[in-house]
Short mmCIF file of C-alpha atoms in Angstrom, two decimals:
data_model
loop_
_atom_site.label_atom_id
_atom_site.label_comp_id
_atom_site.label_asym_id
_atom_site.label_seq_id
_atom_site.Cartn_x
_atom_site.Cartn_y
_atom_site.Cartn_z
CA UNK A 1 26.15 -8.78 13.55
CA UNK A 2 24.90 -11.07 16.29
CA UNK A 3 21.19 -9.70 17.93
CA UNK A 4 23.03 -8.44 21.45
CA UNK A 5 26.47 -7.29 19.99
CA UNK A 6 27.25 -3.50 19.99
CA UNK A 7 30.34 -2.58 18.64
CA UNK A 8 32.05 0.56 20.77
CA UNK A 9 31.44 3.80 18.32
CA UNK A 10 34.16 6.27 17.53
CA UNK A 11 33.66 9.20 18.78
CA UNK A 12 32.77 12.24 16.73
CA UNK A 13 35.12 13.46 14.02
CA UNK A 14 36.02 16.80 13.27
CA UNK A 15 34.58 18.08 9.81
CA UNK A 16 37.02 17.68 6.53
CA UNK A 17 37.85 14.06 7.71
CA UNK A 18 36.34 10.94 5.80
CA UNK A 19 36.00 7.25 6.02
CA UNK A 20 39.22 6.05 5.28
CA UNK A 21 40.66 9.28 3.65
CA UNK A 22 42.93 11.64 4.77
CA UNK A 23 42.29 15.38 5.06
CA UNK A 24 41.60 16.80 1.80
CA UNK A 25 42.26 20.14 0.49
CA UNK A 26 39.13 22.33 0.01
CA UNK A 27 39.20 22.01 -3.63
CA UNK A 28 39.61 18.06 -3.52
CA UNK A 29 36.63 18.21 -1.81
CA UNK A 30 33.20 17.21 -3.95
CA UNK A 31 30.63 19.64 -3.20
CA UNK A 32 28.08 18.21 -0.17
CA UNK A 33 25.01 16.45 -0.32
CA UNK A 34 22.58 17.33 3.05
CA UNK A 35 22.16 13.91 3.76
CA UNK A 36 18.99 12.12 6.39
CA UNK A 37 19.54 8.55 5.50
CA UNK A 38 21.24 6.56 3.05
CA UNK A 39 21.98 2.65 2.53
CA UNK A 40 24.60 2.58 0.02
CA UNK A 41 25.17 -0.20 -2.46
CA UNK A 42 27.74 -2.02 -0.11
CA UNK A 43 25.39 -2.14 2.56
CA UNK A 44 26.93 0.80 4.52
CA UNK A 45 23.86 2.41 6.00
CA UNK A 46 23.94 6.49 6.92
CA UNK A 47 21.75 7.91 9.54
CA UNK A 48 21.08 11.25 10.57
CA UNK A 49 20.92 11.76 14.90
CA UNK A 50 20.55 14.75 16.41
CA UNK A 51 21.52 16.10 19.84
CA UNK A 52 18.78 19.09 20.88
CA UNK A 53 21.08 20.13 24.14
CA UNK A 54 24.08 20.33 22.13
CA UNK A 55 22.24 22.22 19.08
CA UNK A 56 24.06 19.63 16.95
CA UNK A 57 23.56 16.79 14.10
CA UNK A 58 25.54 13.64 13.02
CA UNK A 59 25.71 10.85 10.76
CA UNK A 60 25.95 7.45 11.95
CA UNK A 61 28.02 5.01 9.94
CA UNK A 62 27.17 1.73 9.99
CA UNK A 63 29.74 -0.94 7.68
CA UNK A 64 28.53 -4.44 6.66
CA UNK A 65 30.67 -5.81 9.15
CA UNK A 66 27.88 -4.69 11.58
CA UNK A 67 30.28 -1.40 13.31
CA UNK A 68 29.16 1.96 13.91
CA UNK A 69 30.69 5.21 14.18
CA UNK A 70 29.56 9.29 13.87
CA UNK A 71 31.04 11.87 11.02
CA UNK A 72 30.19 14.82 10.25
CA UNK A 73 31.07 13.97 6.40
CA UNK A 74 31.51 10.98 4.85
CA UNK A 75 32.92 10.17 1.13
CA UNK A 76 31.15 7.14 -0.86
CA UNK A 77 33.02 5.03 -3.21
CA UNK A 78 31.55 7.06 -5.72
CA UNK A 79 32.96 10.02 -4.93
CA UNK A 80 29.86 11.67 -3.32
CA UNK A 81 30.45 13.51 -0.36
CA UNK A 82 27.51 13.12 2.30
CA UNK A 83 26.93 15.55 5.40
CA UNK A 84 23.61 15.85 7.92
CA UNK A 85 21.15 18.24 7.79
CA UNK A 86 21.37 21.42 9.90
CA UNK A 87 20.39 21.65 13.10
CA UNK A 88 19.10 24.82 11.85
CA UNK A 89 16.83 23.24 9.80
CA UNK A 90 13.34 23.92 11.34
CA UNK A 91 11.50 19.96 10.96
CA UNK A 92 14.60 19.31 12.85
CA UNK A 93 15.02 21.85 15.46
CA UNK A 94 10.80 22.56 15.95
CA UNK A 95 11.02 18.56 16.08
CA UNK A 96 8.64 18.81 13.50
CA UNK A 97 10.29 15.47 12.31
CA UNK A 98 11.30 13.03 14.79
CA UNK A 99 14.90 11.85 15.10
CA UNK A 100 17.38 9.26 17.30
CA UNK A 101 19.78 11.71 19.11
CA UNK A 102 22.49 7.94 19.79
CA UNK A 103 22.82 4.77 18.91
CA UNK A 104 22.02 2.47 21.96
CA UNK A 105 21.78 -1.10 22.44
CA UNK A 106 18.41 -2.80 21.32
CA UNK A 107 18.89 -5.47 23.68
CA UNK A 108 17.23 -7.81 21.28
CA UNK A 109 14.13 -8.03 18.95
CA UNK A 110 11.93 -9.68 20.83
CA UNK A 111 12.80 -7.52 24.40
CA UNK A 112 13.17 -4.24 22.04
CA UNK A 113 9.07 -5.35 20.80
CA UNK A 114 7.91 -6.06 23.93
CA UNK A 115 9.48 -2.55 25.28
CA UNK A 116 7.71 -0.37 22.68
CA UNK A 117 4.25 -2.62 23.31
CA UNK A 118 4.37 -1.73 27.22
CA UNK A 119 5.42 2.44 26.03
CA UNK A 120 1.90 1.85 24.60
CA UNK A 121 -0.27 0.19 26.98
CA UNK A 122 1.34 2.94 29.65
CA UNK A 123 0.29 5.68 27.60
CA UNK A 124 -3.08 5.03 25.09
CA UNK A 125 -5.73 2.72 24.91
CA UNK A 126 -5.59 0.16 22.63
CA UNK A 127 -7.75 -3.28 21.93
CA UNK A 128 -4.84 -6.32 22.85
CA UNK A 129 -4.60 -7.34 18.85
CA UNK A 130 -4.14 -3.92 17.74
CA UNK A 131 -1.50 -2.91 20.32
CA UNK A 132 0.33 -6.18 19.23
CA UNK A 133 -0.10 -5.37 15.65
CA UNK A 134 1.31 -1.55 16.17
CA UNK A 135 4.13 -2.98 18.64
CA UNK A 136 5.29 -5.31 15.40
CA UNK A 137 4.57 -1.81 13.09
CA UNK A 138 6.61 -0.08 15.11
CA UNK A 139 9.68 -1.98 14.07
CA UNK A 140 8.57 -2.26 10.33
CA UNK A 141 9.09 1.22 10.02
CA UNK A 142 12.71 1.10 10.85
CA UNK A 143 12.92 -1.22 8.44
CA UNK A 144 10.28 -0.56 5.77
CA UNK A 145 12.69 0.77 2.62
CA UNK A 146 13.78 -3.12 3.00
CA UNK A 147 10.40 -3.87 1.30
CA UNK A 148 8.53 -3.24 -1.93
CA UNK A 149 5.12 -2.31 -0.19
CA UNK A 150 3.78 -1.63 3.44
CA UNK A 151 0.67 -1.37 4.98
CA UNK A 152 -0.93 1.84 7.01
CA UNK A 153 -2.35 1.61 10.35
CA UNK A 154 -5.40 4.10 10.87
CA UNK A 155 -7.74 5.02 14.43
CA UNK A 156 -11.48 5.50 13.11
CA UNK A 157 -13.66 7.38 15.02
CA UNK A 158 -15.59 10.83 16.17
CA UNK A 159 -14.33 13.04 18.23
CA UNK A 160 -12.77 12.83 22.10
CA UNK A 161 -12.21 9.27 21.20
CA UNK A 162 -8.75 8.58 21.26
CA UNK A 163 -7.52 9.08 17.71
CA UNK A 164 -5.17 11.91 18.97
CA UNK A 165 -3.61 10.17 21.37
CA UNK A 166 -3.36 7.00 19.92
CA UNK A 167 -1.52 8.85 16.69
CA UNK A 168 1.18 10.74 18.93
CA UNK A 169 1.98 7.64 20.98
CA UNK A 170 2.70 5.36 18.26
CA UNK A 171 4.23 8.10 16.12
CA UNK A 172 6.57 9.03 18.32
CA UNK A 173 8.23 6.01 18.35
CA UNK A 174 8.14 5.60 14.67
CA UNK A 175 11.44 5.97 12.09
CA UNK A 176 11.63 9.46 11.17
CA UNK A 177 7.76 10.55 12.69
CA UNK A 178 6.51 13.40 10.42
CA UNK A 179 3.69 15.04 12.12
CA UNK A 180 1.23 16.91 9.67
CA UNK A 181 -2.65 17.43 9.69
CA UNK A 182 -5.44 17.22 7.06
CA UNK A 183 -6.15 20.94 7.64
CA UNK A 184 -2.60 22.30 6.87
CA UNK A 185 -0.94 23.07 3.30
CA UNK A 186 -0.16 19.94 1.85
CA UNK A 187 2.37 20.84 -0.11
CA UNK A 188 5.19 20.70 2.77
CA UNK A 189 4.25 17.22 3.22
CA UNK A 190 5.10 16.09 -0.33
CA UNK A 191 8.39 18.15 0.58
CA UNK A 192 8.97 16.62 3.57
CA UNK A 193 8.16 12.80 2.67
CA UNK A 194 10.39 13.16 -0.59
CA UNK A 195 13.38 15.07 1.28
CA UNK A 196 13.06 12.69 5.10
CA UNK A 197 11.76 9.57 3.99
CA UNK A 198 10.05 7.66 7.45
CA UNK A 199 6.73 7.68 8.68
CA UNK A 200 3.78 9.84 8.04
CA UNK A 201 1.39 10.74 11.39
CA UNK A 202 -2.02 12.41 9.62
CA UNK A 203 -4.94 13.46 11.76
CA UNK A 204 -7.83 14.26 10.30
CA UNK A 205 -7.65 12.85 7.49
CA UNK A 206 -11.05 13.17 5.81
CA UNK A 207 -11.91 16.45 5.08
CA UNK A 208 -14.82 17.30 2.55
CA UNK A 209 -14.64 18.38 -0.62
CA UNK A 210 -10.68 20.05 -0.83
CA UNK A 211 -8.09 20.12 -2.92
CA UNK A 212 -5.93 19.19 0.14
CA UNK A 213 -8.39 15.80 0.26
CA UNK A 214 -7.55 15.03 -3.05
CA UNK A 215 -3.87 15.54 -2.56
CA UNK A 216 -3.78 13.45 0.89
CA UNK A 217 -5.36 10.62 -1.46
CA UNK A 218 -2.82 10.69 -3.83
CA UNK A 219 0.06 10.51 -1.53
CA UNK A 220 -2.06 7.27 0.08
CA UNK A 221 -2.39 5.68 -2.71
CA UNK A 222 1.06 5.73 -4.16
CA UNK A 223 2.53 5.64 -0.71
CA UNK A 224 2.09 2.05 0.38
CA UNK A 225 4.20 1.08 -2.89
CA UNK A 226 7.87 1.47 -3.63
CA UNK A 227 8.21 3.50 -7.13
CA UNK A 228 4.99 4.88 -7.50
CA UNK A 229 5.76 8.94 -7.31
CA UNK A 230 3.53 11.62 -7.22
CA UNK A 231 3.93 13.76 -10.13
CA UNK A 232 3.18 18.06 -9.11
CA UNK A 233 2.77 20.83 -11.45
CA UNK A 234 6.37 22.91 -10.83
CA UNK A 235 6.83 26.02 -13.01
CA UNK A 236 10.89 27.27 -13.32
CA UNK A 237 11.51 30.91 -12.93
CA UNK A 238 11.98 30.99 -17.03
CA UNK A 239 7.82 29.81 -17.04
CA UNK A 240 8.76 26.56 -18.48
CA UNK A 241 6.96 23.81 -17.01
CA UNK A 242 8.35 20.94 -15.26
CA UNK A 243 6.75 18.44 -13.23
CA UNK A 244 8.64 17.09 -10.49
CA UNK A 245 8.34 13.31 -8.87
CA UNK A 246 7.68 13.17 -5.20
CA UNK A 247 8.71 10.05 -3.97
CA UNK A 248 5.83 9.56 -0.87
CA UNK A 249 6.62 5.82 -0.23
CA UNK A 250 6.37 4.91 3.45
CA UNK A 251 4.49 3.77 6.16
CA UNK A 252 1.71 6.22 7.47
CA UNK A 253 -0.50 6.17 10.36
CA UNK A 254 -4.12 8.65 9.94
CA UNK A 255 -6.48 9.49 12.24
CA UNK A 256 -9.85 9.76 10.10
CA UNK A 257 -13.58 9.91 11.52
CA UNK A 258 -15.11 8.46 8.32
CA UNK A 259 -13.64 5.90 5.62
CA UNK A 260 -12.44 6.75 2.19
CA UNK A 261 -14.70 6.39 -0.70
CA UNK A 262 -12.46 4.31 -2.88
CA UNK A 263 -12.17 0.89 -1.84
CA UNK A 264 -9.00 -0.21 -3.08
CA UNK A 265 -7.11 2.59 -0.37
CA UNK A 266 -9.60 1.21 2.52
CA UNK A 267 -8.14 -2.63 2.03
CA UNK A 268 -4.19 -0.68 2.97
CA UNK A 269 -5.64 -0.08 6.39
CA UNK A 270 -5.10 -1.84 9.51
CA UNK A 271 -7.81 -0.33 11.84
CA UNK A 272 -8.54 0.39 15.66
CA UNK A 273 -12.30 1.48 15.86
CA UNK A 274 -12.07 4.55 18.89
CA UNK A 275 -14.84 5.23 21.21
CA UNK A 276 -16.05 1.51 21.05
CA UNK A 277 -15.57 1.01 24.78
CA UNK A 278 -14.46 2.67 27.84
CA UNK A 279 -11.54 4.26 28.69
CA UNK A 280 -8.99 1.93 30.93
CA UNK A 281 -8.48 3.70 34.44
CA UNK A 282 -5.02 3.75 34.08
CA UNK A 283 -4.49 6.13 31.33
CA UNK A 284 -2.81 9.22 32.25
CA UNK A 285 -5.44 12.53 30.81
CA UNK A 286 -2.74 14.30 30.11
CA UNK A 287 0.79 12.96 28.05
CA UNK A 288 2.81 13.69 30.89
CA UNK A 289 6.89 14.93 30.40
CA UNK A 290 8.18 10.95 30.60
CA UNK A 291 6.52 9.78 27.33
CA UNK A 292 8.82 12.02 25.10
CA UNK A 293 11.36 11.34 27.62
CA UNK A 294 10.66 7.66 27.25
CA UNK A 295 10.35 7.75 23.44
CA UNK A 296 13.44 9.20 22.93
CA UNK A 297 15.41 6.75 24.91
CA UNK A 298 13.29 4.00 22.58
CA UNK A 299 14.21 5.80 19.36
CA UNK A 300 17.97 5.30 20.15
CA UNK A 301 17.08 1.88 20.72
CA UNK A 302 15.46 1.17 17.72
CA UNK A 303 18.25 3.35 15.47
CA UNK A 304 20.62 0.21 17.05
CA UNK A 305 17.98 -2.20 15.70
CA UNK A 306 17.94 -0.92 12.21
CA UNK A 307 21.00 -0.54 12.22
CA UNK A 308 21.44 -4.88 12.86
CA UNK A 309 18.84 -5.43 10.71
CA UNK A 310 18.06 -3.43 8.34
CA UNK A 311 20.30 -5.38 5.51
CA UNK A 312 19.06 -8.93 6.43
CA UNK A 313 15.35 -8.37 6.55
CA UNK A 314 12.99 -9.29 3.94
CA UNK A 315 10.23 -10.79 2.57
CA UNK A 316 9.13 -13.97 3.85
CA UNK A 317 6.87 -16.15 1.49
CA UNK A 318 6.27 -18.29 4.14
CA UNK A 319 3.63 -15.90 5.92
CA UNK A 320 1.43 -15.68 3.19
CA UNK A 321 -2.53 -16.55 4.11
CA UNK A 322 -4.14 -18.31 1.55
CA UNK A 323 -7.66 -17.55 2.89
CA UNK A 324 -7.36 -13.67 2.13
CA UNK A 325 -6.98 -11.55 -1.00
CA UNK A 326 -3.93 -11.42 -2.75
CA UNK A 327 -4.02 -7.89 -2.39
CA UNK A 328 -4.29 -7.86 0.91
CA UNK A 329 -1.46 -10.25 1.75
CA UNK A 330 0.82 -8.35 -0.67
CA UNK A 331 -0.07 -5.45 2.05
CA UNK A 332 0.23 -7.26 4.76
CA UNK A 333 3.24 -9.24 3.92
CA UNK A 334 5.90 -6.74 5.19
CA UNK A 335 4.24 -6.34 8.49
CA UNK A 336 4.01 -10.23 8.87
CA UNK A 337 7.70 -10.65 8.09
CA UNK A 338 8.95 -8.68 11.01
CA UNK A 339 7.36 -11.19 13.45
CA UNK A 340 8.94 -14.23 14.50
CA UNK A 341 6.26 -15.75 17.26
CA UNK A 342 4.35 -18.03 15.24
CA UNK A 343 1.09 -17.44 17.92
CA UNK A 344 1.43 -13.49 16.66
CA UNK A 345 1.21 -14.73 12.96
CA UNK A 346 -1.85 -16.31 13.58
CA UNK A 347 -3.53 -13.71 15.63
CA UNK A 348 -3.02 -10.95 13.11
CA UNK A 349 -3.99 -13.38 10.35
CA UNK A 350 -7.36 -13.69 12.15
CA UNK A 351 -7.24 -9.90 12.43
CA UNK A 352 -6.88 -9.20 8.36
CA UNK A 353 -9.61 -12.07 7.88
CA UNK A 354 -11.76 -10.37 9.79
CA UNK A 355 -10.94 -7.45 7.41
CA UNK A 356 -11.63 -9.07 4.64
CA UNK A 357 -14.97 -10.10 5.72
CA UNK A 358 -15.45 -6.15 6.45
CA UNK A 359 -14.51 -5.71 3.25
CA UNK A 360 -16.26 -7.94 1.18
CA UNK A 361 -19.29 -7.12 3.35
CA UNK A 362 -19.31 -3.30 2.12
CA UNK A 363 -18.92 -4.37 -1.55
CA UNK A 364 -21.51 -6.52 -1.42
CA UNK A 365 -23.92 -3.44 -0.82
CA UNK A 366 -23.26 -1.14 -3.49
CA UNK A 367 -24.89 -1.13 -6.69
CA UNK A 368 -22.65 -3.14 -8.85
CA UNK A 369 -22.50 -6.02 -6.51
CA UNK A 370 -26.57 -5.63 -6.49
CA UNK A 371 -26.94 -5.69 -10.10
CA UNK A 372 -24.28 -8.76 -10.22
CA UNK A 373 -26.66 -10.93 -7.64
CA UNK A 374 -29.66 -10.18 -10.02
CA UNK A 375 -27.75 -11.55 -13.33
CA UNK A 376 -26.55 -14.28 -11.13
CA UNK A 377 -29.62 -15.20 -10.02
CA UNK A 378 -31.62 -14.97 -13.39
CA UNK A 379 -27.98 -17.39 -15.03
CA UNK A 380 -28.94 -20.49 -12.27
CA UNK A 381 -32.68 -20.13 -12.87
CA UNK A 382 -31.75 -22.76 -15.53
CA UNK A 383 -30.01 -23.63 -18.71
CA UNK A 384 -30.40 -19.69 -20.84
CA UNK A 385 -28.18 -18.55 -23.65
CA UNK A 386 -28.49 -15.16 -22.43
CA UNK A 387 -29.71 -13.06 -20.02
CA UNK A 388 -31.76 -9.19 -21.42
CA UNK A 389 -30.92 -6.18 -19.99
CA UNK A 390 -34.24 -5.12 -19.26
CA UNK A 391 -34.94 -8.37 -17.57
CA UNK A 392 -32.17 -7.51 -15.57
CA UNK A 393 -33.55 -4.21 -14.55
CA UNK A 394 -36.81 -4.89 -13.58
CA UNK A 395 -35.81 -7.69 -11.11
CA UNK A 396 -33.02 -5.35 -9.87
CA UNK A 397 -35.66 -2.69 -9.53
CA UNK A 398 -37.94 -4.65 -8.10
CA UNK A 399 -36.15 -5.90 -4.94
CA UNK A 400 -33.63 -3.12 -4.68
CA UNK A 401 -35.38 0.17 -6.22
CA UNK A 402 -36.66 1.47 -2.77
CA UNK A 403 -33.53 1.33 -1.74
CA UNK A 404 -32.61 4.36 -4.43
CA UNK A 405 -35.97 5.74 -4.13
CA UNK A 406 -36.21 5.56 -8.02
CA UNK A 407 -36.61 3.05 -10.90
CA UNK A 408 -33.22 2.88 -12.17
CA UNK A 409 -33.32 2.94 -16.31
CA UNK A 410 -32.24 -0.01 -18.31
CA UNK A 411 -29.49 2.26 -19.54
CA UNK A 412 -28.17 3.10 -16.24
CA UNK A 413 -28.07 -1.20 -15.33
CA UNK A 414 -26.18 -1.50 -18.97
CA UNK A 415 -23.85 1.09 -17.19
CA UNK A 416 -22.86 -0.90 -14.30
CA UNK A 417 -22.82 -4.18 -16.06
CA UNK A 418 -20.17 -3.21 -18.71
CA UNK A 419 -18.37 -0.12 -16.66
CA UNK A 420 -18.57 -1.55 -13.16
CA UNK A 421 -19.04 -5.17 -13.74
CA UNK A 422 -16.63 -5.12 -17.50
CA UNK A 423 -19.09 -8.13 -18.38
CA UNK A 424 -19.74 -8.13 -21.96
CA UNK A 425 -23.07 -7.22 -23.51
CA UNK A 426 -24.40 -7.66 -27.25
CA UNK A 427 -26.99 -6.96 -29.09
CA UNK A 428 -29.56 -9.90 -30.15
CA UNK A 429 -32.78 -9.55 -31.63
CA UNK A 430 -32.76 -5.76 -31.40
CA UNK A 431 -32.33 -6.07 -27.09
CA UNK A 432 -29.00 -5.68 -25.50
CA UNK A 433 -28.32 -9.36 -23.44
CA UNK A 434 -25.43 -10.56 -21.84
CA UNK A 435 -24.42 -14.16 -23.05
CA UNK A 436 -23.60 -17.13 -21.21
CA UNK A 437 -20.31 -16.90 -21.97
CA UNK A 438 -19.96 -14.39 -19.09
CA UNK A 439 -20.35 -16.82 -16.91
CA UNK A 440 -16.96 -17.35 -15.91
CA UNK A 441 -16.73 -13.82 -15.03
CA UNK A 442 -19.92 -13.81 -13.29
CA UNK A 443 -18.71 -17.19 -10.94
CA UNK A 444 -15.35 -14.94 -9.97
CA UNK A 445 -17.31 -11.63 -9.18
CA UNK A 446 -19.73 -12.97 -6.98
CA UNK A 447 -17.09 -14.50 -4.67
CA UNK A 448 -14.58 -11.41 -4.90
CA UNK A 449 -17.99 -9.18 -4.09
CA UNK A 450 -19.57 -11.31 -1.79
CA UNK A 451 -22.81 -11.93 -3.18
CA UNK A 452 -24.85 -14.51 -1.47
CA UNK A 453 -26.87 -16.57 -3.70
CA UNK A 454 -30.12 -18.20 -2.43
CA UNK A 455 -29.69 -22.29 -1.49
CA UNK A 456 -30.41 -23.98 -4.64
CA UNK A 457 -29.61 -21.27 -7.15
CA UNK A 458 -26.20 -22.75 -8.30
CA UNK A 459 -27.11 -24.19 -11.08
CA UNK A 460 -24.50 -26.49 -13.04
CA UNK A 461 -23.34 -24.05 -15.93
CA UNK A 462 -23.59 -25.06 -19.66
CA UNK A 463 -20.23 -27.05 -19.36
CA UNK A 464 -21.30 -29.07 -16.81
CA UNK A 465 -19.35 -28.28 -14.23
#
């Protein structure tokens, strides 16, 4: 369907009709499946509005020949008969979950974008490359089941520094907003991501020390990849146990004032540091009535744009930066598919180098990457068939041990080089070493950690190269 075509809908049908069937009999009918959104094999794509004034929910039927239409059932090829959820429901009627209440014109990608970029500048704070990056995120999660992985967008920082309001401002523009926070059961938000789908809003994020932490990490890490589920203990009434897959895929934004410890969720984020600078003059104090006002209108716009585009989207190989990670790009690459300006693409490039360097800059503190420098080091001190353990130790313990406030055992250093490091270490002479042969390894680590070697100290290897 052309960008600024919007086919007339039908109007709403009365229930017991379907798509191209005529009234059934109650017992023709196949039971009903509660339905929020679907995108069937044809490419017909179901979506659930609802209408607060009128106490009411639809489904929006959108063919592959790019028209719409509401029904309040609708009967698949298959035979399965889909109807919305009930306005009764109470994520929909506490607007606990976020949804379109019409399908309205987008008015075009690139006007849509730069509508949803000035909601935000009206109503939060944002540095110019991160409102530009959460404009462009904004339409990826309309989109984002049209991809195989998705990156998170988080606001860092203490308290009475924006994190709040930058969360609720973005989220409420977002496909199928769930709002939850780190301090409330978890368990409804497994429920709720499996059972709605869209996009998570989590504030505080970080707690100490909980089960609910623990759980909130598990739904991150499996939720920025399609098929990953989270597996929960679920006992049947009869006491027999059987675990049940919560599919937690989606795009998330999370308020947090610290960073998680594991490394490999901090490279999913795309981050806005709060607090770093003041606050524009502009910016109302309190969310006044227009923004949900305004939202909503921008939610029916961007129902129209999924809608268009939801079935032609995807992955474009093209975007891919070959100075960053490959994990990172894999993240990134949905995000960088949505946007067409070529300027954009560079700027947010910039923006996840910068990230990497972050990155790379906090590995290169902790131990392992320590240790690594020292067995580096000792390898380009000239040509050695191996390098001991406990030489390793004392010259890691000799520029590094005040930083632990101990001497750190050779055992411990063994540790890090086989668990952290997985370089191989054997015994020779009755003393643990690690070989030359390592070296290869060794080369690779110290760029993926970012160890800096001293001027001079890379040495040829034993191959010559």
């Amino acid at each position: 369907m052309p960008d600024r075509q919007i086919p007339v809908p039908i109007a709403f049908r009365r229930a017991g009709y379907d798509v191209g069937m005529k009234k059934q009999s109650r017992k023709e009918k196949p039971e009903p499946t509660p339905t929020v959104s679907r995108v069937l094999e044809d490419g017909t794509i179901v979506e659930l509005v609802y209408r607060a004034e009128e106490k009411r929910t639809s489904l929006v039927i959108a063919e592959a020949n790019g028209y719409w239409r509401y029904e309040d059932a609708f009967l698949t090829r298959a035979g399965e008969r889909l109807v919305p959820y009930s306005a009764r429901n109470n994520l929909i009627a506490n607007e606990c979950v976020l949804l379109p209440s019409d399908v309205t014109d987008h008015d075009g990608k690139d006007r849509l974008r730069e509508d949803v970029r000035a909601f935000l500048h009206r109503y939060t704070d944002l540095s110019p490359e991160f409102e530009t990056i959460a404009s462009y995120y904004v339409l990826l999660t309309w989109v984002y089941d049209a991809f195989n992985e998705v990156p998170y967008l988080r606001f860092r920082g203490d308290y009475g520094t924006g994190k709040t309001r930058g969360l609720m401002t973005i989220g409420s523009l977002c496909y199928k907003s769930f709002f939850a926070s780190g301090a409330s059961t978890v368990s409804p938000i497994f429920h709720t991501l499996n059972s709605f789908g869209g996009t998570l809003i989590l504030d505080e994020a970080d707690l100490r020390f909980s089960d609910a932490k623990a759980d909130i990490v598990k739904i991150l890490n499996n939720g920025n990849v399609k098929g990953l589920p989270v597996l929960r203990t679920i006992v049947t009434r009869a006491k027999e146990f059987n675990p049940q897959a919560f599919h937690v895929f989606g795009p998330k934004i999370v308020g947090m004032r610290h960073s998680f410890d594991d490394r490999a969720l901090e490279s999913r984020f795309l981050t806005e540091e709060t607090g770093q600078r003041g606050l524009r003059s502009d910016i109302p104090v309190h969310l006044p009535n227009s923004l949900k006002e305004e939202a909503a209108v921008l939610r029916n716009r961007l129902l129209h744009f999924r809608l268009t585009f939801r079935n032609t989207v995807k992955v474009d190989p093209g975007v891919v930066i070959g100075e960053i990670e490959p994990r990172l790009n894999q993240t990134a690459l949905s995000l960088l598919s949505v946007v067409d300006d070529l300027e954009t693409r560079k700027s947010i490039g910039e923006t996840l180098l910068r990230l990497q360097e972050d990155l790379v800059n906090e590995r290169g503190q902790t131990l392992p990457a320590q240790v690594l420098q020292v067995v580096a080091e000792a390898f380009t001190t000239g040509d050695r068939p191996s390098i001991s353990v406990r030489e390793i130790a004392d010259g890691f313990n000799a520029r590094f041990g005040e930083d632990y406030d101990r001497t750190l055992p050779n055992k411990t250093i063994g540790t890090v080089l086989r668990k952290h490091l997985r370089l191989k270490t054997q015994k020779s002479n009755g003393i643990y070493v690690v070989p030359v042969s390592e070296r290869p390894k060794i080369d690779l680590l110290v760029k993926r950690l970012g160890v800096v070697l001293p001027e001079g100290n890379a040495a040829p290897r034993r191959d010559g190269r």
